[in-house]
Amino acid sequence: MKTASAPDRRPPRSWRNRRTAVLAGAAGTLVAGLVLTMPNTASAATTLGASAAEQGRYFGTAVAAYKLSDNTYSTILNREFNMVTPENEMKWDATEPSQGQFSYGSADQIVNHAQSHGMRVRGHALAWHSQQPGWVQSLSGTALRNAMINHVTQVATHYKGKIYAWDVVNEAFADGSSGARRDSNLQRTGNDWIEVAFRTARAADPGAKLCYNDYNTDDWNQAKTQAVYRMVQDFKSRGVPIDCVGFQSHLNSGSPYPSNYRTTLSSFAALGVDVQITELDIEQANSTWYRNVVTDCLAVARCNGITVWGIRDSDSWRASQNPLLFDGNGNKKAAYDAVLAALNSGSTPPPTTAAPTTAAPTTAAPTTAAPTTAAPTTAPPTTTPPGNAGCTGTVTLNQWPGGFVATVRVTAGSSALSGWTVTVSLPSGSAVTNTWNAQASGSSGSVGFTNVSYNGSVAAGQSTEFGFQGTGTGPGSVQSCTAR
Ligand code: 9MR
């Protein structure tokens, strides 16, 4: 059984062997201390997790809560892996089966198991077009946007401090050559839904790495890979809080291991994000492809680790392809040996980024940012326009114990607006943590929200919407709306 150690703090074997160099520049006294107490003759690690840790990486697997009582399953899990991803238990349908009713039983079981066995947890997945509960599927527009924000806030807050990395948004791009976003109910709430999800997750759990996760993004030449790359580049340039990109890497004859896989990983890493292989499985467990994936990850300093999507072939979502490292009886397959050997032969420099367990967000979450394309923020007024030349604001509040999301509709009076400022008064102890489609001044007490570049012009009688999220209690109404 594994002990509760912090695997990533152990220096890579290759690094340990460079004792003199490390000691000479002994900036990290903890590291130097570890090196001094370690034997000079390193022997090859005998489990995936231990071997990955020697390379400053993790090795993880998807876990199903109901299988933890299976002795063969948990024996392999506890022996081999130091990162777990709940396979289905943290998805929206599992965690919020009815609106506002959260259910964490199975996911908690996995998190508790991981923590008591010295493993860390990748959270999967906060916002995704699939595995939505029925009530979400029937929502659209602002109601869906608010439900998503509330969901991300609630789930990320529940697991605050326990998640190494969150798949904040999963599979938001279309397959094929379009390079477009995938059509989905979430996408139809406005192109900025992804960045809103990331900002919301950052506000809820500032210590977790925040990842975008997708499949068919392994081949650098694919339009989908390029589209995700451009999104990450855009997010980094605008300060949207993104820390990592997950490559699912479900490989098979239709989606083979691409010879430019390492280029893909290193190109994303060069944008200033970590990369992680998040759902690896390979048709018939092709040992060469498994070895290549491991070697490529080890060659990229910001590749934090590898997660396989299940333990035994019989645990796989594609069981008929026998794509995993253990057979149905829990025996190691040839691909297991290939992976372990590749890990053991790795000789990578210590990662240049902070150790994942202590990683802090590197960029402050901005309060606003323009969406990459105009979001559908305007809508015809639902009520008769007011008979004044100014503007009015109405608040729709989504409130839960300790937090809220406010959506504010700004409606022009009898004259067009060229700009507007809405003020709200927050009760003492409440604070704005995140704003979209407006620029906030201040965060508590009386807070002003001024239009951003793309929604200041509102025709007479027409409306636009902005929103903000906060802790404490939200405002029931607008204090004032001032037209420019
Ligand atoms: O392995 C998961 C399987 O048990 C579920 O039935 C399926 C439902 O969508 O999701 C599988 O996991 C998926 C993951 O959440 C996202 N990437 C693709 C995975 C395989 O379908």
Coordinates of C-alpha atoms and ligand atoms in Angstrom, one line a residue:
M1 CA 0.0 0.0 0.0
K2 CA 1.2 3.5 -0.7
T3 CA 2.2 5.8 2.0
A4 CA 0.8 9.3 2.3
S5 CA 3.8 11.0 0.7
A6 CA 3.9 13.9 -1.6
P7 CA 5.2 12.3 -4.7
D8 CA 6.0 15.4 -6.7
R9 CA 8.3 16.7 -4.0
R10 CA 10.7 13.9 -4.5
P11 CA 13.3 15.0 -7.0
P12 CA 13.7 13.0 -10.2
R13 CA 16.2 10.2 -10.1
S14 CA 18.3 11.9 -12.8
W15 CA 18.2 15.0 -10.7
R16 CA 19.2 13.2 -7.5
N17 CA 22.2 11.9 -9.4
R18 CA 23.3 15.4 -10.0
R19 CA 24.0 15.9 -6.2
T20 CA 26.9 18.3 -6.6
A21 CA 25.1 20.6 -8.9
V22 CA 22.0 20.7 -6.8
L23 CA 24.0 21.3 -3.6
A24 CA 26.2 23.9 -5.2
G25 CA 23.2 26.0 -6.0
A26 CA 21.4 25.0 -2.8
A27 CA 18.7 27.5 -3.0
G28 CA 16.1 25.0 -2.1
T29 CA 17.2 23.8 1.3
L30 CA 14.4 21.2 1.5
V31 CA 15.5 19.7 -1.7
A32 CA 19.1 19.8 -0.7
G33 CA 18.2 18.0 2.6
L34 CA 16.4 15.3 0.7
V35 CA 19.3 14.8 -1.6
L36 CA 21.7 14.4 1.3
T37 CA 19.6 11.7 2.9
M38 CA 19.1 9.7 -0.3
P39 CA 21.2 6.8 -1.3
N40 CA 23.4 7.5 -4.2
T41 CA 22.6 4.2 -5.9
A42 CA 19.1 4.6 -7.3
S43 CA 17.3 1.4 -8.2
A44 CA 14.5 1.4 -10.7
A45 CA 11.1 2.2 -9.3
T46 CA 8.7 -0.8 -9.5
T47 CA 5.3 1.0 -9.7
L48 CA 3.9 3.6 -12.2
G49 CA 3.3 6.2 -9.5
A50 CA 6.7 5.9 -7.8
S51 CA 8.5 5.9 -11.1
A52 CA 6.6 9.0 -12.4
A53 CA 7.3 10.7 -9.1
E54 CA 11.0 10.2 -9.6
Q55 CA 10.5 12.2 -12.8
G56 CA 8.6 14.9 -11.0
R57 CA 5.4 13.7 -12.5
Y58 CA 2.3 11.8 -11.4
F59 CA 0.7 8.7 -12.8
G60 CA -3.1 8.5 -12.4
T61 CA -6.2 6.6 -13.4
A62 CA -9.9 7.2 -13.7
V63 CA -11.7 5.6 -10.7
A64 CA -15.3 4.5 -10.3
A65 CA -16.6 4.8 -6.7
Y66 CA -18.6 1.6 -6.8
K67 CA -15.5 -0.4 -7.7
L68 CA -13.5 0.6 -4.6
S69 CA -14.9 -2.4 -2.7
D70 CA -13.5 -4.7 -5.4
N71 CA -10.3 -6.0 -3.8
T72 CA -8.4 -6.6 -7.0
Y73 CA -9.2 -3.2 -8.3
S74 CA -8.3 -1.3 -5.1
T75 CA -5.1 -3.3 -4.6
I76 CA -3.8 -2.2 -8.0
L77 CA -5.1 1.3 -7.5
N78 CA -3.4 1.7 -4.2
R79 CA -0.1 0.2 -5.4
E80 CA 0.3 1.8 -8.8
F81 CA -1.3 5.2 -8.9
N82 CA -0.8 8.6 -7.2
M83 CA -3.5 10.6 -8.9
V84 CA -7.2 9.8 -9.4
T85 CA -9.9 11.2 -11.6
P86 CA -13.5 10.3 -10.7
E87 CA -14.7 8.8 -13.9
N88 CA -18.3 10.0 -13.6
E89 CA -18.9 11.0 -10.0
M90 CA -18.1 14.8 -10.3
K91 CA -20.1 15.4 -13.5
W92 CA -23.1 17.7 -13.4
D93 CA -25.7 15.0 -13.5
A94 CA -24.1 13.3 -10.5
T95 CA -23.4 16.4 -8.4
E96 CA -26.5 18.5 -9.0
P97 CA -29.3 16.1 -10.1
S98 CA -32.0 18.7 -9.2
Q99 CA -31.4 22.4 -9.4
G100 CA -29.8 23.6 -6.2
Q101 CA -29.7 20.1 -4.7
F102 CA -26.1 18.9 -4.5
S103 CA -25.1 15.4 -4.1
Y104 CA -21.5 14.6 -3.4
G105 CA -21.6 11.1 -1.9
S106 CA -19.8 9.0 -4.5
A107 CA -17.3 11.8 -5.4
D108 CA -16.5 12.3 -1.7
Q109 CA -15.9 8.5 -1.4
I110 CA -13.2 8.8 -4.1
V111 CA -11.7 11.9 -2.7
N112 CA -11.5 10.4 0.7
H113 CA -10.0 7.2 -0.6
A114 CA -7.4 9.2 -2.5
Q115 CA -6.5 11.4 0.4
S116 CA -6.1 8.5 2.8
H117 CA -3.8 6.8 0.3
G118 CA -1.6 9.7 -0.5
M119 CA -3.1 10.3 -4.0
R120 CA -4.2 13.6 -5.4
V121 CA -7.3 14.2 -7.4
R122 CA -8.1 15.7 -10.8
G123 CA -11.6 17.1 -10.7
H124 CA -13.7 16.2 -13.8
A125 CA -15.7 18.1 -15.2
L126 CA -17.4 21.3 -14.1
A127 CA -18.9 22.5 -17.4
W128 CA -19.7 20.1 -20.3
H129 CA -22.4 19.7 -22.9
S130 CA -22.7 16.0 -22.0
Q131 CA -23.9 14.2 -18.9
Q132 CA -26.1 17.2 -17.9
P133 CA -29.1 16.5 -15.7
G134 CA -32.5 16.9 -17.4
W135 CA -33.2 20.2 -15.7
V136 CA -30.0 21.7 -17.2
Q137 CA -30.8 20.3 -20.7
S138 CA -34.1 22.2 -20.6
L139 CA -32.5 25.5 -19.7
S140 CA -31.2 28.2 -22.1
G141 CA -29.9 31.7 -22.1
T142 CA -29.4 33.6 -18.9
A143 CA -31.0 30.9 -16.8
L144 CA -28.6 28.3 -18.1
R145 CA -25.6 30.7 -17.7
N146 CA -26.5 31.4 -14.1
A147 CA -27.1 27.8 -13.4
M148 CA -23.6 27.0 -14.8
I149 CA -22.0 29.7 -12.7
N150 CA -23.8 28.5 -9.6
H151 CA -22.8 24.9 -10.4
V152 CA -19.1 25.7 -10.9
T153 CA -19.1 27.8 -7.7
Q154 CA -20.8 25.2 -5.6
V155 CA -18.8 22.2 -6.7
A156 CA -15.5 23.9 -6.7
T157 CA -16.2 25.4 -3.3
H158 CA -17.2 22.0 -1.9
Y159 CA -13.9 20.5 -3.0
K160 CA -11.8 23.7 -2.3
G161 CA -8.3 22.7 -1.3
K162 CA -8.7 19.1 -2.3
I163 CA -8.3 19.3 -6.1
Y164 CA -5.0 19.3 -7.8
A165 CA -6.5 20.4 -11.2
W166 CA -10.0 20.9 -12.4
D167 CA -11.2 20.1 -15.9
V168 CA -13.2 23.4 -15.8
V169 CA -14.5 23.0 -19.3
N170 CA -14.6 19.8 -21.3
E171 CA -14.9 19.2 -25.0
A172 CA -16.1 22.6 -26.2
F173 CA -14.7 22.4 -29.7
A174 CA -16.2 20.7 -32.8
D175 CA -14.5 17.8 -34.5
G176 CA -13.5 18.1 -38.1
S177 CA -12.0 20.9 -40.1
S178 CA -14.1 23.9 -39.0
G179 CA -12.1 24.9 -35.9
A180 CA -15.3 26.1 -34.5
R181 CA -16.8 25.8 -31.1
R182 CA -19.1 22.8 -30.7
D183 CA -22.8 23.8 -30.8
S184 CA -24.3 23.2 -27.4
N185 CA -26.8 24.7 -25.0
L186 CA -23.8 26.2 -23.1
Q187 CA -22.3 27.6 -26.3
R188 CA -25.6 29.2 -27.1
T189 CA -25.5 31.3 -23.9
G190 CA -22.7 33.3 -25.5
N191 CA -19.2 32.7 -26.7
D192 CA -17.8 33.9 -23.4
W193 CA -19.2 31.0 -21.4
I194 CA -15.8 29.3 -21.2
E195 CA -14.0 32.2 -19.7
V196 CA -16.8 32.8 -17.3
A197 CA -16.5 29.2 -16.2
F198 CA -12.8 29.7 -15.6
R199 CA -13.2 32.9 -13.7
T200 CA -15.9 31.4 -11.6
A201 CA -13.7 28.4 -10.8
R202 CA -10.8 30.6 -9.9
A203 CA -12.9 32.6 -7.5
A204 CA -14.2 29.4 -5.8
D205 CA -10.9 27.5 -5.5
P206 CA -7.9 29.7 -6.1
G207 CA -5.4 26.9 -5.3
A208 CA -6.6 24.4 -8.0
K209 CA -5.0 24.4 -11.4
L210 CA -7.7 25.2 -14.0
C211 CA -7.6 23.1 -17.2
Y212 CA -9.4 23.0 -20.5
N213 CA -9.8 19.3 -21.5
D214 CA -10.6 17.8 -24.9
Y215 CA -10.0 14.8 -27.2
N216 CA -8.8 14.7 -30.8
T217 CA -6.4 17.5 -30.0
D218 CA -3.3 15.3 -30.1
D219 CA -2.3 16.0 -33.7
W220 CA -0.7 19.4 -34.0
N221 CA -2.0 19.7 -37.6
Q222 CA -5.6 19.2 -36.8
A223 CA -8.0 22.2 -37.0
K224 CA -9.4 21.3 -33.6
T225 CA -5.9 21.4 -32.0
Q226 CA -5.2 24.7 -33.6
A227 CA -8.5 26.1 -32.5
V228 CA -7.9 25.2 -28.8
Y229 CA -4.4 26.6 -29.1
R230 CA -5.8 29.9 -30.3
M231 CA -8.3 30.0 -27.4
V232 CA -5.6 29.4 -24.8
Q233 CA -3.4 32.0 -26.5
D234 CA -6.2 34.4 -26.4
F235 CA -7.0 33.6 -22.7
K236 CA -3.4 34.1 -21.7
S237 CA -3.2 37.4 -23.5
R238 CA -6.3 38.7 -21.8
G239 CA -5.6 37.3 -18.3
V240 CA -8.4 34.8 -18.3
P241 CA -7.3 32.4 -15.5
I242 CA -6.3 29.2 -17.3
D243 CA -3.4 27.0 -16.0
C244 CA -3.4 23.8 -18.0
V245 CA -4.7 22.0 -21.0
G246 CA -5.7 18.4 -20.8
F247 CA -5.2 16.0 -23.7
Q248 CA -7.5 13.1 -23.3
S249 CA -5.6 11.0 -25.9
H250 CA -8.1 8.2 -26.6
L251 CA -6.0 6.7 -29.3
N252 CA -7.1 4.1 -31.8
S253 CA -6.8 3.3 -35.5
G254 CA -9.1 6.2 -36.3
S255 CA -7.2 8.6 -34.0
P256 CA -3.7 7.2 -34.1
Y257 CA -0.7 8.4 -32.1
P258 CA 0.6 11.3 -34.1
S259 CA 4.3 11.7 -34.7
N260 CA 3.9 15.4 -33.8
Y261 CA 2.4 14.6 -30.4
R262 CA 5.5 16.1 -28.6
T263 CA 5.2 19.2 -30.7
T264 CA 1.6 19.6 -29.6
L265 CA 2.5 19.3 -26.0
S266 CA 5.5 21.6 -26.2
S267 CA 3.6 24.2 -28.3
F268 CA 0.8 24.5 -25.7
A269 CA 3.4 24.6 -22.9
A270 CA 5.1 27.5 -24.6
L271 CA 2.0 29.5 -24.2
G272 CA 2.6 29.4 -20.4
V273 CA 0.2 26.6 -19.4
D274 CA 0.9 23.2 -18.0
V275 CA -0.1 20.2 -20.1
Q276 CA -1.5 16.9 -18.8
I277 CA -2.5 13.7 -20.5
T278 CA -5.9 13.1 -18.9
E279 CA -7.7 10.1 -20.3
L280 CA -5.1 7.9 -22.0
D281 CA -6.2 4.6 -23.5
I282 CA -4.9 2.9 -26.6
E283 CA -6.7 0.3 -28.8
Q284 CA -5.2 -3.1 -28.1
A285 CA -2.8 -1.4 -25.7
N286 CA -0.2 -0.8 -28.4
S287 CA 3.1 -0.7 -26.4
T288 CA 4.9 1.5 -28.8
W289 CA 2.3 4.2 -28.7
Y290 CA 2.1 3.9 -24.9
R291 CA 5.9 4.3 -24.7
N292 CA 5.9 7.2 -27.1
V293 CA 3.2 9.1 -25.1
V294 CA 5.2 8.6 -21.9
T295 CA 8.5 9.6 -23.5
D296 CA 6.9 12.7 -25.1
C297 CA 5.4 13.8 -21.7
L298 CA 8.8 13.4 -20.0
A299 CA 10.4 15.5 -22.7
V300 CA 8.2 18.5 -22.0
A301 CA 9.0 20.2 -18.7
R302 CA 5.5 21.4 -18.2
C303 CA 3.9 18.0 -18.8
N304 CA 2.8 17.3 -15.3
G305 CA 1.7 13.7 -15.6
I306 CA -0.4 11.0 -17.2
T307 CA -3.8 9.6 -16.3
V308 CA -5.1 6.4 -17.9
W309 CA -8.8 6.1 -18.3
G310 CA -9.3 3.0 -16.1
I311 CA -7.3 0.2 -14.5
R312 CA -8.2 -3.1 -16.1
D313 CA -9.5 -3.7 -19.6
S314 CA -12.8 -4.7 -18.1
D315 CA -13.0 -1.3 -16.4
S316 CA -12.7 0.6 -19.7
W317 CA -15.5 2.5 -21.4
R318 CA -14.1 0.7 -24.5
A319 CA -13.6 -2.7 -22.9
S320 CA -13.7 -4.5 -26.3
Q321 CA -10.6 -2.7 -27.4
N322 CA -8.5 -3.9 -24.4
P323 CA -6.9 -0.5 -24.2
L324 CA -5.5 -0.4 -20.7
L325 CA -2.4 -1.5 -18.8
F326 CA -4.0 -4.4 -16.8
D327 CA -6.0 -7.3 -18.2
G328 CA -9.5 -8.3 -16.8
N329 CA -7.9 -10.3 -14.1
G330 CA -5.6 -7.5 -13.0
N331 CA -2.5 -8.9 -14.5
K332 CA 0.1 -6.4 -15.9
K333 CA 0.2 -6.4 -19.7
A334 CA 3.1 -5.8 -22.0
A335 CA 2.0 -2.2 -22.3
Y336 CA 2.5 -1.9 -18.5
D337 CA 6.1 -3.0 -18.8
A338 CA 6.6 -0.6 -21.7
V339 CA 5.2 2.3 -19.7
L340 CA 7.2 1.5 -16.6
A341 CA 10.4 1.1 -18.5
A342 CA 9.8 4.4 -20.3
L343 CA 9.2 6.2 -17.0
N344 CA 12.3 4.6 -15.5
S345 CA 14.5 5.5 -18.3
G346 CA 13.4 9.1 -18.4
S347 CA 16.0 11.7 -17.5
T348 CA 14.3 15.1 -17.4
P349 CA 15.4 18.2 -15.7
P350 CA 13.4 19.3 -12.7
P351 CA 10.2 21.0 -13.8
T352 CA 10.7 24.7 -14.1
T353 CA 7.3 25.4 -12.7
A354 CA 6.3 25.4 -9.1
A355 CA 5.5 22.0 -7.6
P356 CA 1.8 21.3 -8.4
T357 CA 0.8 20.8 -4.7
T358 CA 1.7 24.4 -4.0
A359 CA 1.0 26.0 -7.3
A360 CA -0.7 29.3 -7.0
P361 CA -2.5 31.1 -9.8
T362 CA 0.1 33.1 -11.7
T363 CA -2.3 35.7 -13.1
A364 CA -4.9 37.7 -11.2
A365 CA -8.4 37.2 -12.4
P366 CA -9.5 40.3 -14.1
T367 CA -12.9 41.5 -13.4
T368 CA -13.9 41.9 -17.0
A369 CA -12.8 41.0 -20.4
A370 CA -14.4 41.4 -23.8
P371 CA -15.6 38.1 -25.3
T372 CA -13.8 37.0 -28.4
T373 CA -16.9 37.6 -30.4
A374 CA -19.9 39.7 -29.5
A375 CA -22.0 37.8 -27.0
P376 CA -25.7 37.9 -27.6
T377 CA -26.2 40.3 -24.7
T378 CA -29.0 42.4 -26.2
A379 CA -32.6 41.3 -26.3
P380 CA -35.8 43.1 -27.1
P381 CA -37.4 44.6 -24.0
T382 CA -40.0 42.5 -22.3
T383 CA -41.8 45.5 -20.9
T384 CA -42.8 48.9 -22.2
P385 CA -39.8 51.2 -22.3
P386 CA -39.9 53.7 -19.5
G387 CA -40.8 57.2 -20.5
N388 CA -37.6 58.9 -19.4
A389 CA -34.4 59.7 -21.3
G390 CA -32.2 57.8 -18.9
C391 CA -32.1 54.1 -18.2
T392 CA -33.4 51.6 -15.7
G393 CA -31.9 48.5 -14.3
T394 CA -33.5 45.4 -13.0
V395 CA -31.8 42.6 -11.1
T396 CA -32.5 38.9 -11.3
L397 CA -30.8 37.1 -8.4
N398 CA -29.7 33.6 -8.1
Q399 CA -28.9 33.3 -4.4
W400 CA -27.6 30.4 -2.2
P401 CA -26.2 30.3 1.3
G402 CA -23.0 32.3 1.2
G403 CA -23.1 33.5 -2.4
F404 CA -25.1 34.8 -5.4
V405 CA -25.1 35.5 -9.0
A406 CA -26.8 38.7 -10.1
T407 CA -27.9 39.4 -13.7
V408 CA -28.8 43.0 -14.4
R409 CA -30.8 44.1 -17.4
V410 CA -30.1 47.7 -18.4
T411 CA -32.9 49.2 -20.5
A412 CA -32.6 52.5 -22.3
G413 CA -35.4 55.1 -21.9
S414 CA -36.8 57.2 -24.7
S415 CA -33.3 58.1 -25.9
A416 CA -30.5 55.9 -27.0
L417 CA -27.6 55.3 -24.6
S418 CA -24.0 55.8 -25.6
G419 CA -22.9 54.5 -22.2
W420 CA -24.3 53.6 -18.8
T421 CA -23.4 53.1 -15.2
V422 CA -25.5 51.0 -12.8
T423 CA -24.9 51.2 -9.0
V424 CA -26.0 48.6 -6.5
S425 CA -25.7 48.6 -2.8
L426 CA -24.4 45.5 -1.2
P427 CA -25.2 44.5 2.4
S428 CA -22.3 44.7 4.8
G429 CA -20.1 41.6 4.5
S430 CA -21.0 40.9 0.9
A431 CA -18.5 41.4 -1.9
V432 CA -18.3 41.2 -5.7
T433 CA -15.8 38.5 -6.8
N434 CA -16.4 38.3 -10.6
T435 CA -18.0 40.5 -13.2
W436 CA -18.8 40.0 -16.9
N437 CA -20.0 42.3 -19.6
A438 CA -19.3 45.4 -17.4
Q439 CA -16.5 47.0 -15.5
A440 CA -16.9 47.1 -11.8
S441 CA -15.5 49.9 -9.6
G442 CA -15.2 48.7 -6.0
S443 CA -16.3 45.3 -4.7
S444 CA -18.3 46.1 -1.5
G445 CA -20.7 48.6 -0.2
S446 CA -21.9 50.8 -3.1
V447 CA -20.5 49.2 -6.3
G448 CA -20.7 50.8 -9.8
F449 CA -20.8 48.9 -13.0
T450 CA -20.0 50.7 -16.2
N451 CA -20.6 49.3 -19.7
V452 CA -17.6 47.8 -21.6
S453 CA -16.7 48.7 -25.2
Y454 CA -19.3 46.5 -26.9
N455 CA -22.4 47.1 -24.9
G456 CA -22.5 50.8 -24.2
S457 CA -24.7 51.7 -27.2
V458 CA -28.2 50.7 -26.5
A459 CA -31.1 52.0 -28.7
A460 CA -34.1 53.7 -27.2
G461 CA -36.2 51.1 -25.4
Q462 CA -33.7 48.3 -26.0
S463 CA -31.8 46.4 -23.3
T464 CA -28.4 44.8 -22.6
E465 CA -27.4 42.5 -19.7
F466 CA -24.4 42.2 -17.5
G467 CA -23.7 40.1 -14.5
F468 CA -21.7 39.7 -11.4
Q469 CA -21.0 37.0 -8.8
G470 CA -20.3 37.6 -5.2
T471 CA -20.0 36.2 -1.7
G472 CA -22.6 37.0 1.0
T473 CA -26.0 38.3 -0.1
G474 CA -26.8 39.9 -3.4
P475 CA -28.7 43.1 -4.1
G476 CA -32.4 42.8 -4.6
S477 CA -32.6 45.9 -6.8
V478 CA -30.5 48.5 -8.6
Q479 CA -29.8 51.8 -6.7
S480 CA -29.4 53.9 -9.8
C481 CA -28.9 53.8 -13.6
T482 CA -27.1 56.7 -15.2
A483 CA -27.1 57.3 -18.9
R484 CA -24.3 58.8 -21.0
Ligands
9MR1 O1 -15.7 6.7 -19.0 C1 -16.9 7.4 -18.9 C2 -18.1 6.5 -19.1 O2 -18.2 5.6 -18.0 C3 -19.4 7.3 -19.3 O3 -20.5 6.4 -19.6 C4 -19.2 8.3 -20.3 C5 -20.5 9.1 -20.5 O4 -20.3 10.3 -21.3 O5 -18.1 9.2 -20.1 C6 -16.9 8.5 -20.0 O6 -15.8 9.3 -19.8 C7 -15.6 10.3 -20.8 C8 -15.1 11.5 -20.1 O7 -15.9 11.9 -19.1 C9 -14.8 12.7 -21.1 N1 -14.1 12.2 -22.2 C10 -14.5 11.0 -22.9 C11 -14.7 9.9 -21.9 C12 -15.0 8.6 -22.6 O8 -16.3 8.7 -23.2

